[in-house]
PDB file of N, CA, C and O in Angstrom, chain B, residues numbered from 101:
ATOM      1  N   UNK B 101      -8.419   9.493   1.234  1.00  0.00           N
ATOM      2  CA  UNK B 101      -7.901   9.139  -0.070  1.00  0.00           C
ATOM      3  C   UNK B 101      -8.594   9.976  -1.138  1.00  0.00           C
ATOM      4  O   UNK B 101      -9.816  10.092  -1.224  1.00  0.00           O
ATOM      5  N   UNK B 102      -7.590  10.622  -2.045  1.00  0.00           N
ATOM      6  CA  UNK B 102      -8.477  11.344  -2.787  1.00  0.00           C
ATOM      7  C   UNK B 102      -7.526  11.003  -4.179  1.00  0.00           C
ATOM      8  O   UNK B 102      -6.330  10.729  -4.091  1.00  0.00           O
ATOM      9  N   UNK B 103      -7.999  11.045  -4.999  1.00  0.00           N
ATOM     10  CA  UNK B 103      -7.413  10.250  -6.634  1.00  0.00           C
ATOM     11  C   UNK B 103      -7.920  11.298  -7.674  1.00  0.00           C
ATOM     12  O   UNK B 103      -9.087  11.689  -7.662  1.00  0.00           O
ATOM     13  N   UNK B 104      -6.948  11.756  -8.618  1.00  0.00           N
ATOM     14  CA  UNK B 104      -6.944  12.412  -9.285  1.00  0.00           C
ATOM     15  C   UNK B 104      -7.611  11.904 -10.850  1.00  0.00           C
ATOM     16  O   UNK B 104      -8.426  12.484 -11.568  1.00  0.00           O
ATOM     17  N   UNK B 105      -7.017  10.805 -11.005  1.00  0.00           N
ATOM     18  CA  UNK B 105      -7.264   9.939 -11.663  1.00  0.00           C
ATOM     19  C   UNK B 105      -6.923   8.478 -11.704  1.00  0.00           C
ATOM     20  O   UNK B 105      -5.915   8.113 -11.099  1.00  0.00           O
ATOM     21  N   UNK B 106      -7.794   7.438 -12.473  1.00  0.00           N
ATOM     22  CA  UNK B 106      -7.614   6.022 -12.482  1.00  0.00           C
ATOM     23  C   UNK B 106      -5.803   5.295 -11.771  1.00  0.00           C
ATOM     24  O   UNK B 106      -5.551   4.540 -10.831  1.00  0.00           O
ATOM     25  N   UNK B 107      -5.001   5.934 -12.692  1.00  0.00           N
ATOM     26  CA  UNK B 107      -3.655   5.485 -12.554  1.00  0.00           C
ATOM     27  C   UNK B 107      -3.177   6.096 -11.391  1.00  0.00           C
ATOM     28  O   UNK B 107      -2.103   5.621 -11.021  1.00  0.00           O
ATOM     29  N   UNK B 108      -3.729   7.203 -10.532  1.00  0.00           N
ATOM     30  CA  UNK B 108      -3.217   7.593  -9.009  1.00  0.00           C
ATOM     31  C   UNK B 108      -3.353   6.609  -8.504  1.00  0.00           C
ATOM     32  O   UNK B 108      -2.302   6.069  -8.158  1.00  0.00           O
ATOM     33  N   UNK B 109      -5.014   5.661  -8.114  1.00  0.00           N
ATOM     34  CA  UNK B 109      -5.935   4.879  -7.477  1.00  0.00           C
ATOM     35  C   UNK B 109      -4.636   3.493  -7.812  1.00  0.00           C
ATOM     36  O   UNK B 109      -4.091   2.763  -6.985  1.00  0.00           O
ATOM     37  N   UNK B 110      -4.530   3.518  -8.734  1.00  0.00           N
ATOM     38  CA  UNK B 110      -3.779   2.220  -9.127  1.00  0.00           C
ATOM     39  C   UNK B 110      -2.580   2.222  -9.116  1.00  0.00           C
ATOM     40  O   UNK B 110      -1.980   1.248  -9.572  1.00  0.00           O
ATOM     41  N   UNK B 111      -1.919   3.276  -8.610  1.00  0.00           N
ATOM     42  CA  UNK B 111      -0.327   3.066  -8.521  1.00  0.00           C
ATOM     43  C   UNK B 111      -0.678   3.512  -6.791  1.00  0.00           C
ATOM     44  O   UNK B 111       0.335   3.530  -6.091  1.00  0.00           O
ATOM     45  N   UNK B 112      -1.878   3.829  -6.140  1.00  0.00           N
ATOM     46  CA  UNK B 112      -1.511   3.670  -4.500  1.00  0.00           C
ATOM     47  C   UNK B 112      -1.577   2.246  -3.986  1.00  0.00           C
ATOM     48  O   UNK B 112      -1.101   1.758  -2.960  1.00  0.00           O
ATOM     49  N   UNK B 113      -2.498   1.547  -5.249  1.00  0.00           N
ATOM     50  CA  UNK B 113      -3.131   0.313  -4.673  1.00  0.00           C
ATOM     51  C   UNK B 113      -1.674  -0.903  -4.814  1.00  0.00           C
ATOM     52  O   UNK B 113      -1.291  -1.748  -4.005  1.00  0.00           O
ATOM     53  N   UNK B 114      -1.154  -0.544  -6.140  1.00  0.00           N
ATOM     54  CA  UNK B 114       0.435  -1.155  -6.137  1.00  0.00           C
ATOM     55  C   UNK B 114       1.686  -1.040  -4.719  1.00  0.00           C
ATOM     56  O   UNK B 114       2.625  -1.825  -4.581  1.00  0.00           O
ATOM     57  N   UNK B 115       1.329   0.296  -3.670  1.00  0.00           N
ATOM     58  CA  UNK B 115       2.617   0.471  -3.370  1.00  0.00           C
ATOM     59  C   UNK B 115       2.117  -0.104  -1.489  1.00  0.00           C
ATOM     60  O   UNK B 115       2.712  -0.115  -0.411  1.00  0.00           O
ATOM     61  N   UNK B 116       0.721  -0.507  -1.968  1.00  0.00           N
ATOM     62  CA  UNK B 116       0.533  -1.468  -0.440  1.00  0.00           C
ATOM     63  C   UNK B 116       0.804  -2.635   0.019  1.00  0.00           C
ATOM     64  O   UNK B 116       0.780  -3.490  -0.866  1.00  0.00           O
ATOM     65  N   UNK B 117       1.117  -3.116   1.309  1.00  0.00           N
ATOM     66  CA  UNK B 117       1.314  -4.300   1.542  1.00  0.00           C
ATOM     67  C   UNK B 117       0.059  -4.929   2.397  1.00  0.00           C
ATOM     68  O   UNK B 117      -0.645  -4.355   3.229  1.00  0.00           O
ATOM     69  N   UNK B 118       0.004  -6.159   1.978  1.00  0.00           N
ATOM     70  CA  UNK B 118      -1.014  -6.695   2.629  1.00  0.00           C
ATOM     71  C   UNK B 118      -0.593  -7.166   4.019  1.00  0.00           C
ATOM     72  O   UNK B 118       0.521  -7.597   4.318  1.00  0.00           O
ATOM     73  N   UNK B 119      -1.849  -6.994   4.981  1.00  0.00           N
ATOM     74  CA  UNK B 119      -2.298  -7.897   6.540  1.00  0.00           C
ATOM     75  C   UNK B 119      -1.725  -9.191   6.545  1.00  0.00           C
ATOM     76  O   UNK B 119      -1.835  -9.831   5.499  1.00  0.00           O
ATOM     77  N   UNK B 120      -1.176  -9.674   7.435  1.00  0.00           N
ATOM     78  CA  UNK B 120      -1.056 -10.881   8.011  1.00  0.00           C
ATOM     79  C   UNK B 120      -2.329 -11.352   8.674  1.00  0.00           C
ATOM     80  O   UNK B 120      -3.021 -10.440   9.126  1.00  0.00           O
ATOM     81  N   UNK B 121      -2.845 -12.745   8.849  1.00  0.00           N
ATOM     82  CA  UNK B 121      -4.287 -12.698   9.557  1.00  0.00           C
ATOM     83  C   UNK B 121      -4.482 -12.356  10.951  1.00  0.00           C
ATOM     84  O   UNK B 121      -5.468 -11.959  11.571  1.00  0.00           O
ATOM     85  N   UNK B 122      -2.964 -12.679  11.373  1.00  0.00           N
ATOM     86  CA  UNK B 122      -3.051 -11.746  12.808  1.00  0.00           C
ATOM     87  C   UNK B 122      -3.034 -10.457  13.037  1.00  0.00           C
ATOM     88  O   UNK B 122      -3.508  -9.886  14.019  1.00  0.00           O
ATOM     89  N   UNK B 123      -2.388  -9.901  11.967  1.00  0.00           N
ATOM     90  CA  UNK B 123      -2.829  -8.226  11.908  1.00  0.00           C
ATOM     91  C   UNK B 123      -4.197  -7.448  11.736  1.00  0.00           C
ATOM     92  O   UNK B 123      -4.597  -6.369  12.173  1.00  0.00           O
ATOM     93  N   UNK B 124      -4.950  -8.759  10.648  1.00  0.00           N
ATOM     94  CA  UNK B 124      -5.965  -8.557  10.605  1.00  0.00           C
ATOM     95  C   UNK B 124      -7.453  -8.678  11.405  1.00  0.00           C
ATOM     96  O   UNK B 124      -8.552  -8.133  11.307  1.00  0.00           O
ATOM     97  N   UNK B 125      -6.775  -9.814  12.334  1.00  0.00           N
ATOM     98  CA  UNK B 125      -7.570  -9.900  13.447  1.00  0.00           C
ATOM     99  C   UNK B 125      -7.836  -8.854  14.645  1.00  0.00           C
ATOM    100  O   UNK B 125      -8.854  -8.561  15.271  1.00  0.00           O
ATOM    101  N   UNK B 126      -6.155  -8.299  14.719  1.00  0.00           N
ATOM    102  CA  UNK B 126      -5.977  -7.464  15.792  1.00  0.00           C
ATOM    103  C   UNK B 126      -6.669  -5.993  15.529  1.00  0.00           C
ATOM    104  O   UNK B 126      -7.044  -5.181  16.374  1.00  0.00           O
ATOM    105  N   UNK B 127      -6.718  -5.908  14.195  1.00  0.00           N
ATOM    106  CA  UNK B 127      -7.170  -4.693  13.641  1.00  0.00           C
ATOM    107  C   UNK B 127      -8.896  -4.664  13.261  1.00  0.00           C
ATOM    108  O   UNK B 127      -9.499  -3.749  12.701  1.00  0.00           O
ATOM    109  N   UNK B 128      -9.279  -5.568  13.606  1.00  0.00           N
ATOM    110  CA  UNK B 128     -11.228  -5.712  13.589  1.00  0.00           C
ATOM    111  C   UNK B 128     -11.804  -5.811  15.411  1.00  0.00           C
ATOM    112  O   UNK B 128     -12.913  -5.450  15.805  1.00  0.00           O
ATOM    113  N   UNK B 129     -10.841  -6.316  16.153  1.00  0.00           N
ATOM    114  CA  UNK B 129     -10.869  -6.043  17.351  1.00  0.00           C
ATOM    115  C   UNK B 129     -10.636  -4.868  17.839  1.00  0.00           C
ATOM    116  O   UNK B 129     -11.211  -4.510  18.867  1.00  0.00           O
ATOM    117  N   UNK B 130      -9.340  -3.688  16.883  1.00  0.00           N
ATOM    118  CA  UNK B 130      -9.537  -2.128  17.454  1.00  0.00           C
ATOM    119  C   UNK B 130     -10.242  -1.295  16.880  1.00  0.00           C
ATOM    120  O   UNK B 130     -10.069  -0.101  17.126  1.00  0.00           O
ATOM    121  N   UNK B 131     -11.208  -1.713  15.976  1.00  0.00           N
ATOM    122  CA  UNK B 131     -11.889  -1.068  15.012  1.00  0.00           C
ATOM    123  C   UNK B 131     -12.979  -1.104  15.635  1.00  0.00           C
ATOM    124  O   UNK B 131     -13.617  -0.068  15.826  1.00  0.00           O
ATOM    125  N   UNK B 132     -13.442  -2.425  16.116  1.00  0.00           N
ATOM    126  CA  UNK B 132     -14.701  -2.124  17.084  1.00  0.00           C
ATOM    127  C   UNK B 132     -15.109  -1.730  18.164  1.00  0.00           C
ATOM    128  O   UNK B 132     -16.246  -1.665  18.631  1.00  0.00           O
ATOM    129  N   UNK B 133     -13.817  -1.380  18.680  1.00  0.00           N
ATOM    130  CA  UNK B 133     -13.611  -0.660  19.933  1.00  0.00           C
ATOM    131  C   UNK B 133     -13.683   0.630  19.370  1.00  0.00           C
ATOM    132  O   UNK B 133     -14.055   1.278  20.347  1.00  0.00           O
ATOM    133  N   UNK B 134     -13.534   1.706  18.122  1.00  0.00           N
ATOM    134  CA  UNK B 134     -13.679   2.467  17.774  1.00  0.00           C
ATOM    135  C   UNK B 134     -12.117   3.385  17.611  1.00  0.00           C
ATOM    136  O   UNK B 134     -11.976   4.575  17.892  1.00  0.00           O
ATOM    137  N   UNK B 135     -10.858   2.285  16.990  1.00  0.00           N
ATOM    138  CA  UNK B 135     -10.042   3.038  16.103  1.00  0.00           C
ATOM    139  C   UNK B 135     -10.269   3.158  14.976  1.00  0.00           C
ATOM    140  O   UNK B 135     -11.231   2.643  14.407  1.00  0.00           O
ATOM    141  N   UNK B 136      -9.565   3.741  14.548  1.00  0.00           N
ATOM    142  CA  UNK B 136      -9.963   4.660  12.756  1.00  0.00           C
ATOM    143  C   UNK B 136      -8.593   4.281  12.290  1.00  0.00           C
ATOM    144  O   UNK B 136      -8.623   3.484  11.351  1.00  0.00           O
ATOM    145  N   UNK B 137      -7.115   4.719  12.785  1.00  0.00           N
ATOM    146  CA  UNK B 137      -6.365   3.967  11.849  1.00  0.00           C
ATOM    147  C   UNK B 137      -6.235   2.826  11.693  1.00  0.00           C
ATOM    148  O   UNK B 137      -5.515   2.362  10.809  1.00  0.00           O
ATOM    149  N   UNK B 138      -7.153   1.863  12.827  1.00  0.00           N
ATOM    150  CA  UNK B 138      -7.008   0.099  12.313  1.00  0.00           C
ATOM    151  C   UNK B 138      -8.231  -0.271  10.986  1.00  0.00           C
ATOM    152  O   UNK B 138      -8.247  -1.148  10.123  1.00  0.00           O
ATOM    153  N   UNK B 139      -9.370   1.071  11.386  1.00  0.00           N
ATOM    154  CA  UNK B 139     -10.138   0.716  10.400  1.00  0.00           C
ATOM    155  C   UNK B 139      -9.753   1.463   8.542  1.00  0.00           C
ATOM    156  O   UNK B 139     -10.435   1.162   7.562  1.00  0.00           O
ATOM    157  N   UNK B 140      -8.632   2.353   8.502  1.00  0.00           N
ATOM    158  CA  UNK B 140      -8.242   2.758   7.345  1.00  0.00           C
ATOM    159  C   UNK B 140      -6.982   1.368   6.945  1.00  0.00           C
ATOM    160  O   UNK B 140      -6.603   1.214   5.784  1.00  0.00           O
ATOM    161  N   UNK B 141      -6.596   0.689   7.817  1.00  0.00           N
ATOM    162  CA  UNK B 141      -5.175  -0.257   7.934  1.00  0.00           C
ATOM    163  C   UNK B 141      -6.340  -1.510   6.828  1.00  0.00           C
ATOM    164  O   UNK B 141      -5.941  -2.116   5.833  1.00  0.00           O
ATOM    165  N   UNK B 142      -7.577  -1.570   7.339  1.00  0.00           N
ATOM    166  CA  UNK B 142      -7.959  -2.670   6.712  1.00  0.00           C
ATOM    167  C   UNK B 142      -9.095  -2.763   5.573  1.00  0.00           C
ATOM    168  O   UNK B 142      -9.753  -3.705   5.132  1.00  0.00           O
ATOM    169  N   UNK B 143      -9.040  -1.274   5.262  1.00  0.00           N
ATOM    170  CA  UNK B 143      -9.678  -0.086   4.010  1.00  0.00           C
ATOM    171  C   UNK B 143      -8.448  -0.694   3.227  1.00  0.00           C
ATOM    172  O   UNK B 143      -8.377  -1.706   2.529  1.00  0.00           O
ATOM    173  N   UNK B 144      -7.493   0.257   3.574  1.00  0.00           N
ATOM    174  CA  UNK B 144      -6.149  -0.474   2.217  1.00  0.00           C
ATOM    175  C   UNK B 144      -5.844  -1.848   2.303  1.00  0.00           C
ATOM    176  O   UNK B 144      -5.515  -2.461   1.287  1.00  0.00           O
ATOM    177  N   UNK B 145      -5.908  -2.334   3.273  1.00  0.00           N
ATOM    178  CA  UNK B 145      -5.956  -4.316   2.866  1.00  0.00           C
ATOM    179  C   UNK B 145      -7.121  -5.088   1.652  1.00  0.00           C
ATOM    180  O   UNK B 145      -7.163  -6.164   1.056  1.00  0.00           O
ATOM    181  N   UNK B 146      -7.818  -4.069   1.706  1.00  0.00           N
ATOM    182  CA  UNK B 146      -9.263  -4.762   0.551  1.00  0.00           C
ATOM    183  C   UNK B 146      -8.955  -3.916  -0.207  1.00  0.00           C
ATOM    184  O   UNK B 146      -9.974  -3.808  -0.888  1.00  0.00           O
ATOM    185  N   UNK B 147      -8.240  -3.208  -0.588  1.00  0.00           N
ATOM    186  CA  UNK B 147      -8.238  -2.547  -1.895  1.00  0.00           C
ATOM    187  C   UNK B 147      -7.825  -2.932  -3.090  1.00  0.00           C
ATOM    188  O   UNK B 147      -8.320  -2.592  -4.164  1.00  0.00           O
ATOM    189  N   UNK B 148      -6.732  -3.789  -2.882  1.00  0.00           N
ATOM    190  CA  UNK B 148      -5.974  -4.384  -4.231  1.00  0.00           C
ATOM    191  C   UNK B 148      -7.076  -5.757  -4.522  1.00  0.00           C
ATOM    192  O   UNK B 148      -7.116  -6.280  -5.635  1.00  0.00           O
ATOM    193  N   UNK B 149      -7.528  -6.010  -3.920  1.00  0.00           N
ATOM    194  CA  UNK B 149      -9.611  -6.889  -4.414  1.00  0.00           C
ATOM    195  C   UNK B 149     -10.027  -6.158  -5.094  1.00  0.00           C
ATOM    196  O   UNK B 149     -10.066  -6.564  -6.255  1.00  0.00           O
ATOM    197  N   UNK B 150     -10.590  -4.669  -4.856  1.00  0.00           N
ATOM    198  CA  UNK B 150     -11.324  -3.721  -5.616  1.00  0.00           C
ATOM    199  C   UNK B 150     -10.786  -3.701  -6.885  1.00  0.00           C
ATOM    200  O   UNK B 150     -11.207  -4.312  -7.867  1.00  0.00           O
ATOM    201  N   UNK B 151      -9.356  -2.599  -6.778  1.00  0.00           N
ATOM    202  CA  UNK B 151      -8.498  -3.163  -7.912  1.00  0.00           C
ATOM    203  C   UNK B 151      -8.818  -4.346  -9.281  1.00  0.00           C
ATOM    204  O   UNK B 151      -9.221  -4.225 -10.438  1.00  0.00           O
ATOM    205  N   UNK B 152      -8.449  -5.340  -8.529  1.00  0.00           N
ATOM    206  CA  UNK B 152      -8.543  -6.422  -9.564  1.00  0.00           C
ATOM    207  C   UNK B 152     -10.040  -6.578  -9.814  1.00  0.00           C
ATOM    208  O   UNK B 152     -10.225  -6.769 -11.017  1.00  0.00           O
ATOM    209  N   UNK B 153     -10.733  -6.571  -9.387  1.00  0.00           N
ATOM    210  CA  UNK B 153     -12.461  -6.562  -9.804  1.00  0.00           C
ATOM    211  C   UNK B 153     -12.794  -5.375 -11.022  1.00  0.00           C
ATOM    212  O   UNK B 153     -13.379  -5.603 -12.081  1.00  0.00           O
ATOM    213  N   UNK B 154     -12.279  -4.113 -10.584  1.00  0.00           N
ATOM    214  CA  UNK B 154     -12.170  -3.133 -11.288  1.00  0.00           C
ATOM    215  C   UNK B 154     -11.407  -3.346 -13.048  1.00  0.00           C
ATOM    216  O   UNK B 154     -11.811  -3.112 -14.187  1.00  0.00           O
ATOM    217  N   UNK B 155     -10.374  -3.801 -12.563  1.00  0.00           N
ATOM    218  CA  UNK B 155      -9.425  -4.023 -13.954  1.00  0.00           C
ATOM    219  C   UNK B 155     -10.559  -5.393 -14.700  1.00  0.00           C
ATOM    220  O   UNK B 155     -11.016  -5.283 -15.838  1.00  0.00           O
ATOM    221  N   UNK B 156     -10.802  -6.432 -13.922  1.00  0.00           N
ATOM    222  CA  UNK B 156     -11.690  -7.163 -14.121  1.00  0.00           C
ATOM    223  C   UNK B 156     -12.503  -7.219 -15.497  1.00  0.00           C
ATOM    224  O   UNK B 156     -12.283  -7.642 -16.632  1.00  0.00           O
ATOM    225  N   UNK B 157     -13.647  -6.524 -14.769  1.00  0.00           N
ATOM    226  CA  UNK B 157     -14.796  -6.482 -15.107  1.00  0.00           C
ATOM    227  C   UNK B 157     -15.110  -4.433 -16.203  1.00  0.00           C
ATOM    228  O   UNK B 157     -16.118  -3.808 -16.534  1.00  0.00           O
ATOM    229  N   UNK B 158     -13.975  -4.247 -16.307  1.00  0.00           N
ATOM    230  CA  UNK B 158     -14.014  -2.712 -16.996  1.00  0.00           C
ATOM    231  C   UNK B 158     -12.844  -2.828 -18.486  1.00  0.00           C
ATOM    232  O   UNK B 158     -11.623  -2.679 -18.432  1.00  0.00           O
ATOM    233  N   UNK B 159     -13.585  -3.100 -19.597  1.00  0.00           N
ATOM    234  CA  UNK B 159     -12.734  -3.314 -20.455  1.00  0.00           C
ATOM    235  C   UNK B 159     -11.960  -2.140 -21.234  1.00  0.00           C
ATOM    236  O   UNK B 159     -11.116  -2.487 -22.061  1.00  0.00           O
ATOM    237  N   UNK B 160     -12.179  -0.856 -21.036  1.00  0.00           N
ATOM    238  CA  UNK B 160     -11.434   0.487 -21.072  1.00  0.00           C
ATOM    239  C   UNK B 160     -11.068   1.075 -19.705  1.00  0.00           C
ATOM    240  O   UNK B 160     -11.323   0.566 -18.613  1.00  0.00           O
ATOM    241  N   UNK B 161     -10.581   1.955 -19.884  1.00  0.00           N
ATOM    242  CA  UNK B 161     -10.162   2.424 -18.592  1.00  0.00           C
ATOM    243  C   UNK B 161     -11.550   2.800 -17.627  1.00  0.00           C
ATOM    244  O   UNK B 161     -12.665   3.056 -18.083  1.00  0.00           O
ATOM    245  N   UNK B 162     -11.214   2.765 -16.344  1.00  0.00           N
ATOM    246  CA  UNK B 162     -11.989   3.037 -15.324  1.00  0.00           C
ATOM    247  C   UNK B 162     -12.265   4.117 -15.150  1.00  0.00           C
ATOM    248  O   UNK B 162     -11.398   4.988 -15.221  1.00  0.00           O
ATOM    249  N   UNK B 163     -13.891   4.484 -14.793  1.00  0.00           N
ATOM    250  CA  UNK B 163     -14.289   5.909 -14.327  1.00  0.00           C
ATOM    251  C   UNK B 163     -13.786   6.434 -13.040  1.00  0.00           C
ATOM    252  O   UNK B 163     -13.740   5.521 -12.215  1.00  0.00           O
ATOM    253  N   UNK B 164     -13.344   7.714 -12.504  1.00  0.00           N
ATOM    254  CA  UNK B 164     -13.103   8.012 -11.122  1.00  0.00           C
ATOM    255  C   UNK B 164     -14.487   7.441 -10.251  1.00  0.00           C
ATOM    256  O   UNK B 164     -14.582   7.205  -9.046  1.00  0.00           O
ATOM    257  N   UNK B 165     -15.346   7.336 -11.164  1.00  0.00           N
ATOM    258  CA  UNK B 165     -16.977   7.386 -10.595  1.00  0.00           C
ATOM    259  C   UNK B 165     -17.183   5.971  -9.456  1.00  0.00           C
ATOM    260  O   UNK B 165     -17.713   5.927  -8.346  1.00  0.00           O
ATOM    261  N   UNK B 166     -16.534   4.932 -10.262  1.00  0.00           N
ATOM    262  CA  UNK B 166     -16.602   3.841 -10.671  1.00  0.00           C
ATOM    263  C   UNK B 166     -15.802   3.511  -9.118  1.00  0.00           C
ATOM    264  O   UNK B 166     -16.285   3.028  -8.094  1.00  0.00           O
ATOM    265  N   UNK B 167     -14.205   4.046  -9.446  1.00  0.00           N
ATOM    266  CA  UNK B 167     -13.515   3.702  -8.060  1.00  0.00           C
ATOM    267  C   UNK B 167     -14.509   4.096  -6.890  1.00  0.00           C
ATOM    268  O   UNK B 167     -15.098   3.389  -6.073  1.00  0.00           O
ATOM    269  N   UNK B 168     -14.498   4.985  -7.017  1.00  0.00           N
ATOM    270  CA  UNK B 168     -15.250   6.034  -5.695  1.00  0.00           C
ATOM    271  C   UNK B 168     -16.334   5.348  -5.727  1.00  0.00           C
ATOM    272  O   UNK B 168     -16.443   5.182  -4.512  1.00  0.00           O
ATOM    273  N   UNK B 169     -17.402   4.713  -6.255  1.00  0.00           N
ATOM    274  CA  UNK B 169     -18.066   3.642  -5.291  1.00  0.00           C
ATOM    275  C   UNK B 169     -17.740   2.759  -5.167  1.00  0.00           C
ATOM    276  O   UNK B 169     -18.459   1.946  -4.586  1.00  0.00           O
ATOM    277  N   UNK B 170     -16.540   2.412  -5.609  1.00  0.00           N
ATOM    278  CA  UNK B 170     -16.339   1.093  -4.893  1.00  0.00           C
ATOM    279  C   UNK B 170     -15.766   1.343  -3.624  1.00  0.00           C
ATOM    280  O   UNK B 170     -16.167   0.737  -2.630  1.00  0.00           O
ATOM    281  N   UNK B 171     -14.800   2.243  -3.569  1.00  0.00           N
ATOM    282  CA  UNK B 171     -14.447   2.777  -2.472  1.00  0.00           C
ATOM    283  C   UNK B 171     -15.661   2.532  -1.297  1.00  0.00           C
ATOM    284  O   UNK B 171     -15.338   1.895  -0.295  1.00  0.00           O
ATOM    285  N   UNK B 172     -16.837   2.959  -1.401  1.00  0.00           N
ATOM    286  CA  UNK B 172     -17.407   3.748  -0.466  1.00  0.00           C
ATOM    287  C   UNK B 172     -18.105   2.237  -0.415  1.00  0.00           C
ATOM    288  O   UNK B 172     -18.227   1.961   0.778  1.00  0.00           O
ATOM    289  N   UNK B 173     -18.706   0.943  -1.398  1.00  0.00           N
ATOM    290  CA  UNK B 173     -19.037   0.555  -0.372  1.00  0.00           C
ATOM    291  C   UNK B 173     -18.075  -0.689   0.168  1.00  0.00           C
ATOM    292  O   UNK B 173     -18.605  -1.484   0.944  1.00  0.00           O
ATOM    293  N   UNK B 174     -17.260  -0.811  -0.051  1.00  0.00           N
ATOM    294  CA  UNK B 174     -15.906  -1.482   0.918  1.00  0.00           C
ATOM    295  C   UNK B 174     -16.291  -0.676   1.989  1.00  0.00           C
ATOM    296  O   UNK B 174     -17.043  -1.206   2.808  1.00  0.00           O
ATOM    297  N   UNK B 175     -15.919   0.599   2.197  1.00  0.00           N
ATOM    298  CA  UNK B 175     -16.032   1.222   3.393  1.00  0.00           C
ATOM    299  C   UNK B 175     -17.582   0.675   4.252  1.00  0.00           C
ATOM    300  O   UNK B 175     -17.408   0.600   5.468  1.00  0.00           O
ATOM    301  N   UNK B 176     -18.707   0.381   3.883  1.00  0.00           N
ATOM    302  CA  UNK B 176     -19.648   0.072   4.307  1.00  0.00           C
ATOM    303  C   UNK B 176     -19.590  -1.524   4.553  1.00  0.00           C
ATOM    304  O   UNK B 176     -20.131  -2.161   5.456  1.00  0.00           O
ATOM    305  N   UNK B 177     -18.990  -1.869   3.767  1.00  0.00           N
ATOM    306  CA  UNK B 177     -18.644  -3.750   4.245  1.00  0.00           C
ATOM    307  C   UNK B 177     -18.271  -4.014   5.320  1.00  0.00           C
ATOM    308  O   UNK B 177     -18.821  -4.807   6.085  1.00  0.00           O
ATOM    309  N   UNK B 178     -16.386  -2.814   5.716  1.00  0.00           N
ATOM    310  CA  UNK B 178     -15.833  -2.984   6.485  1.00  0.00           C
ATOM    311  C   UNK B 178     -16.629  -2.650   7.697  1.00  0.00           C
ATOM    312  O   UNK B 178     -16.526  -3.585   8.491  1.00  0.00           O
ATOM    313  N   UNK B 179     -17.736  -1.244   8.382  1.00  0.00           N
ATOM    314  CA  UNK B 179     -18.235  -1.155   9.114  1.00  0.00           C
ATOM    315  C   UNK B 179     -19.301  -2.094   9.489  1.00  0.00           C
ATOM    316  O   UNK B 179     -20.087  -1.579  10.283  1.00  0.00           O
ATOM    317  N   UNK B 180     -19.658  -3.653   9.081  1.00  0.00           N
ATOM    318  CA  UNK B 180     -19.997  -4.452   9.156  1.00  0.00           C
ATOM    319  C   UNK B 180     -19.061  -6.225   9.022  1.00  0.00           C
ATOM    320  O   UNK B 180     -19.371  -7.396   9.240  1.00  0.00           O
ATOM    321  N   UNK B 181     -18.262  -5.741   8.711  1.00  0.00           N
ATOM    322  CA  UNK B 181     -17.529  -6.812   9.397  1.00  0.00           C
ATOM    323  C   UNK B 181     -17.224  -7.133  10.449  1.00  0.00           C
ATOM    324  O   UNK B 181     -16.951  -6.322  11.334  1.00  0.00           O
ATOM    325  N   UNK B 182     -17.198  -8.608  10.618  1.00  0.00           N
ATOM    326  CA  UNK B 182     -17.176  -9.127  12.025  1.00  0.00           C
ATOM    327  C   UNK B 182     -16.121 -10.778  12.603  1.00  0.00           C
ATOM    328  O   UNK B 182     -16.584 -11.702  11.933  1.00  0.00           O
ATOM    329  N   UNK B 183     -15.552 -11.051  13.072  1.00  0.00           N
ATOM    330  CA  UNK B 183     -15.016 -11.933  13.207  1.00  0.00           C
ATOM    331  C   UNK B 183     -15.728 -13.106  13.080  1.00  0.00           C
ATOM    332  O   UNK B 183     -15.163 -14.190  13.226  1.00  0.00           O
TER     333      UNK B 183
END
């Protein structure tokens, strides 16, 4: 994922659909077996969270800075998530 700016990040995070909990289950079970598209499947399932935390808690527009760590540590959550 790479974002040009704020409104890229936020019009990709609009055009996702969210996990079912069985999708989401099935997809932390192939993730720890060591797939990568179940673990990007559930990267974009937590994103529209980030999102709204982001819009949240940022009363002008958002830094690229800002996404991009949040990005990165979702990404570190998810490699510690566990059923």
């Amino acid at each position: 994922m790479l974002f040009t700016s704020y409104c890229d990040f936020f019009d990709y995070v609009d055009k996702l659909k969210p996990l079912t909990a069985e999708e989401k289950n099935e997809c932390v079970t192939l993730m720890n077996k060591g797939d990568e598209i179940a673990r990007s499947k559930l990267i974009d399932n937590y994103l529209p969270f980030v999102a709204v935390i982001i819009k949240k808690y940022t009363s002008s527009k958002p830094s690229l800075e800002l996404i991009y760590r949040s990005i990165i540590t979702l990404n570190k959550l998810i490699d510690n998530y566990d059923l």
